[in-house]
PDB file of C-alpha atoms in Angstrom:
ATOM      1  CA  UNK D 964       2.808 -15.518   9.613  1.00 55.00           C
ATOM      2  CA  UNK D 965       3.590 -17.719   6.708  1.00 75.00           C
ATOM      3  CA  UNK D 966       4.810 -17.035   3.222  1.00 84.00           C
ATOM      4  CA  UNK D 967       1.387 -17.826   1.742  1.00 87.00           C
ATOM      5  CA  UNK D 968      -0.102 -14.836   3.569  1.00 87.00           C
ATOM      6  CA  UNK D 969       2.689 -12.560   2.385  1.00 88.00           C
ATOM      7  CA  UNK D 970       2.206 -13.833  -1.177  1.00 90.00           C
ATOM      8  CA  UNK D 971      -1.547 -13.128  -0.968  1.00 89.00           C
ATOM      9  CA  UNK D 972      -0.820  -9.647   0.391  1.00 91.00           C
ATOM     10  CA  UNK D 973       1.547  -8.900  -2.485  1.00 93.00           C
ATOM     11  CA  UNK D 974      -1.004 -10.247  -4.971  1.00 94.00           C
ATOM     12  CA  UNK D 975      -3.600  -7.844  -3.576  1.00 93.00           C
ATOM     13  CA  UNK D 976      -1.134  -4.972  -3.974  1.00 94.00           C
ATOM     14  CA  UNK D 977      -0.403  -6.018  -7.564  1.00 97.00           C
ATOM     15  CA  UNK D 978      -4.122  -6.279  -8.292  1.00 97.00           C
ATOM     16  CA  UNK D 979      -4.733  -2.793  -6.911  1.00 96.00           C
ATOM     17  CA  UNK D 980      -1.910  -1.366  -8.981  1.00 96.00           C
ATOM     18  CA  UNK D 981      -3.094  -3.147 -12.130  1.00 97.00           C
ATOM     19  CA  UNK D 982      -6.679  -2.037 -11.497  1.00 97.00           C
ATOM     20  CA  UNK D 983      -5.723   1.637 -11.253  1.00 97.00           C
ATOM     21  CA  UNK D 984      -3.436   1.381 -14.287  1.00 97.00           C
ATOM     22  CA  UNK D 985      -6.287  -0.122 -16.306  1.00 97.00           C
ATOM     23  CA  UNK D 986      -8.972   2.281 -15.086  1.00 97.00           C
ATOM     24  CA  UNK D 987      -6.774   5.411 -15.420  1.00 97.00           C
ATOM     25  CA  UNK D 988      -8.924   7.693 -13.245  1.00 97.00           C
ATOM     26  CA  UNK D 989      -6.493  10.582 -13.894  1.00 96.00           C
ATOM     27  CA  UNK D 990      -7.649  10.415 -17.542  1.00 96.00           C
ATOM     28  CA  UNK D 991     -11.307   9.391 -17.173  1.00 96.00           C
ATOM     29  CA  UNK D 992     -11.986  12.286 -14.753  1.00 96.00           C
ATOM     30  CA  UNK D 993     -12.271  14.591 -17.795  1.00 95.00           C
ATOM     31  CA  UNK D 994     -14.835  12.599 -19.770  1.00 96.00           C
ATOM     32  CA  UNK D 995     -16.450  10.373 -17.147  1.00 97.00           C
ATOM     33  CA  UNK D 996     -16.123  11.760 -13.593  1.00 96.00           C
ATOM     34  CA  UNK D 997     -18.466   9.099 -12.195  1.00 96.00           C
ATOM     35  CA  UNK D 998     -16.247   6.292 -13.529  1.00 97.00           C
ATOM     36  CA  UNK D 999     -13.149   8.031 -12.168  1.00 96.00           C
ATOM     37  CA  UNK D1000     -14.792   8.423  -8.759  1.00 96.00           C
ATOM     38  CA  UNK D1001     -15.721   4.737  -8.711  1.00 96.00           C
ATOM     39  CA  UNK D1002     -12.167   3.722  -9.672  1.00 97.00           C
ATOM     40  CA  UNK D1003     -10.723   5.856  -6.896  1.00 95.00           C
ATOM     41  CA  UNK D1004     -13.267   4.455  -4.425  1.00 95.00           C
ATOM     42  CA  UNK D1005     -12.221   0.877  -5.269  1.00 96.00           C
ATOM     43  CA  UNK D1006      -8.540   1.845  -5.139  1.00 96.00           C
ATOM     44  CA  UNK D1007      -9.035   3.414  -1.720  1.00 95.00           C
ATOM     45  CA  UNK D1008     -10.729   0.256  -0.418  1.00 95.00           C
ATOM     46  CA  UNK D1009      -7.755  -1.807  -1.581  1.00 95.00           C
ATOM     47  CA  UNK D1010      -5.258   0.641  -0.077  1.00 95.00           C
ATOM     48  CA  UNK D1011      -6.999   0.619   3.316  1.00 95.00           C
ATOM     49  CA  UNK D1012      -7.159  -3.184   3.257  1.00 94.00           C
ATOM     50  CA  UNK D1013      -3.436  -3.324   2.478  1.00 94.00           C
ATOM     51  CA  UNK D1014      -2.694  -0.845   5.258  1.00 94.00           C
ATOM     52  CA  UNK D1015      -4.541  -3.035   7.763  1.00 93.00           C
ATOM     53  CA  UNK D1016      -3.087  -6.330   6.561  1.00 92.00           C
ATOM     54  CA  UNK D1017       0.549  -5.285   6.153  1.00 91.00           C
ATOM     55  CA  UNK D1018       0.902  -4.065   9.762  1.00 91.00           C
ATOM     56  CA  UNK D1019       2.821  -7.146  11.004  1.00 89.00           C
ATOM     57  CA  UNK D1020       5.344  -6.804   8.170  1.00 89.00           C
ATOM     58  CA  UNK D1021       5.815  -3.052   7.823  1.00 91.00           C
ATOM     59  CA  UNK D1022       4.172  -1.470  10.884  1.00 92.00           C
ATOM     60  CA  UNK D1023       5.486   2.071  10.369  1.00 93.00           C
ATOM     61  CA  UNK D1024       4.297   2.206   6.759  1.00 92.00           C
ATOM     62  CA  UNK D1025       0.972   0.688   7.764  1.00 93.00           C
ATOM     63  CA  UNK D1026       0.537   3.394  10.380  1.00 94.00           C
ATOM     64  CA  UNK D1027       1.433   6.147   7.882  1.00 94.00           C
ATOM     65  CA  UNK D1028      -1.066   4.824   5.344  1.00 94.00           C
ATOM     66  CA  UNK D1029      -3.816   4.473   7.940  1.00 95.00           C
ATOM     67  CA  UNK D1030      -3.144   8.062   9.029  1.00 95.00           C
ATOM     68  CA  UNK D1031      -3.327   9.270   5.411  1.00 95.00           C
ATOM     69  CA  UNK D1032      -6.700   7.578   5.013  1.00 95.00           C
ATOM     70  CA  UNK D1033      -7.791   8.850   8.426  1.00 96.00           C
ATOM     71  CA  UNK D1034      -8.728   5.398   9.725  1.00 93.00           C
ATOM     72  CA  UNK D1035      -7.857   3.502  12.861  1.00 91.00           C
ATOM     73  CA  UNK D1036      -6.121   0.156  12.954  1.00 90.00           C
ATOM     74  CA  UNK D1037      -8.780  -2.522  13.156  1.00 85.00           C
ATOM     75  CA  UNK D1038      -9.204  -6.231  13.347  1.00 79.00           C
ATOM     76  CA  UNK D1039      -8.339  -8.225  10.224  1.00 80.00           C
ATOM     77  CA  UNK D1040     -11.889  -9.566  10.365  1.00 83.00           C
ATOM     78  CA  UNK D1041     -13.076  -6.131   9.194  1.00 84.00           C
ATOM     79  CA  UNK D1042     -11.048  -6.509   6.014  1.00 86.00           C
ATOM     80  CA  UNK D1043     -12.431  -9.990   5.532  1.00 86.00           C
ATOM     81  CA  UNK D1044     -16.081  -9.253   6.257  1.00 87.00           C
ATOM     82  CA  UNK D1045     -16.801  -5.619   5.380  1.00 89.00           C
ATOM     83  CA  UNK D1046     -17.546  -4.786   1.769  1.00 86.00           C
ATOM     84  CA  UNK D1047     -16.707  -1.108   2.398  1.00 92.00           C
ATOM     85  CA  UNK D1048     -13.815  -0.089   4.632  1.00 91.00           C
ATOM     86  CA  UNK D1049     -14.213   3.668   4.131  1.00 93.00           C
ATOM     87  CA  UNK D1050     -17.473   5.287   3.083  1.00 92.00           C
ATOM     88  CA  UNK D1051     -17.988   7.652   0.182  1.00 92.00           C
ATOM     89  CA  UNK D1052     -17.237  11.182   1.355  1.00 91.00           C
ATOM     90  CA  UNK D1053     -14.810  10.012   4.060  1.00 93.00           C
ATOM     91  CA  UNK D1054     -12.304  12.797   4.747  1.00 95.00           C
ATOM     92  CA  UNK D1055      -8.741  11.682   4.101  1.00 93.00           C
ATOM     93  CA  UNK D1056      -5.599  13.471   5.212  1.00 95.00           C
ATOM     94  CA  UNK D1057      -2.855  14.854   3.021  1.00 93.00           C
ATOM     95  CA  UNK D1058      -0.762  12.173   1.355  1.00 90.00           C
ATOM     96  CA  UNK D1059       2.943  11.802   2.010  1.00 89.00           C
ATOM     97  CA  UNK D1060       5.649   9.437   0.848  1.00 88.00           C
ATOM     98  CA  UNK D1061       5.535   5.996   2.431  1.00 86.00           C
ATOM     99  CA  UNK D1062       9.108   5.180   1.499  1.00 86.00           C
ATOM    100  CA  UNK D1063      12.039   7.391   0.700  1.00 87.00           C
ATOM    101  CA  UNK D1064      14.205   6.696  -2.299  1.00 90.00           C
ATOM    102  CA  UNK D1065      17.406   4.832  -1.540  1.00 92.00           C
ATOM    103  CA  UNK D1066      20.225   6.234  -3.634  1.00 92.00           C
ATOM    104  CA  UNK D1067      22.535   3.908  -5.552  1.00 93.00           C
ATOM    105  CA  UNK D1068      25.583   4.896  -3.501  1.00 93.00           C
ATOM    106  CA  UNK D1069      23.802   3.928  -0.269  1.00 92.00           C
ATOM    107  CA  UNK D1070      22.860   0.550  -1.764  1.00 93.00           C
ATOM    108  CA  UNK D1071      26.427  -0.031  -2.908  1.00 93.00           C
ATOM    109  CA  UNK D1072      27.780   0.869   0.539  1.00 91.00           C
ATOM    110  CA  UNK D1073      25.447  -1.662   2.148  1.00 91.00           C
ATOM    111  CA  UNK D1074      26.491  -4.337  -0.350  1.00 91.00           C
ATOM    112  CA  UNK D1075      30.128  -3.672   0.435  1.00 89.00           C
ATOM    113  CA  UNK D1076      29.423  -3.922   4.176  1.00 89.00           C
ATOM    114  CA  UNK D1077      27.748  -7.284   3.652  1.00 88.00           C
ATOM    115  CA  UNK D1078      30.639  -8.533   1.530  1.00 85.00           C
ATOM    116  CA  UNK D1079      33.109  -7.412   4.207  1.00 77.00           C
ATOM    117  CA  UNK D1080      31.144  -9.175   6.974  1.00 73.00           C
ATOM    118  CA  UNK D1081      30.970 -12.456   5.035  1.00 72.00           C
ATOM    119  CA  UNK D1082      34.757 -12.441   4.528  1.00 71.00           C
ATOM    120  CA  UNK D1083      35.416 -12.280   8.272  1.00 66.00           C
TER     121      UNK D1083
END
């Protein structure tokens, strides 16, 4: 894996985030449910693609996300060649946190450990 792939993966994640922020399906659901549904459909396609592609980098999070979307790990070719990764009406599982919050004191403790190790 090279850094270009990781950069492309992060760009896809940024695009997905920007897309949902722009589309605001949590707001458009009231006035335009069809538009909101389409936005969520596109967002779900991006999320499933990210779940498949990020497996070599963060396998446990990839597995969690795939489980949430109720899909199996597949070949990267599927992400490249399929225009739809999950069909309309696909049953997804309950969402859960992918990452837990790391408290400031835990971060500071790790920084201090690293500083101590570099002094030795």
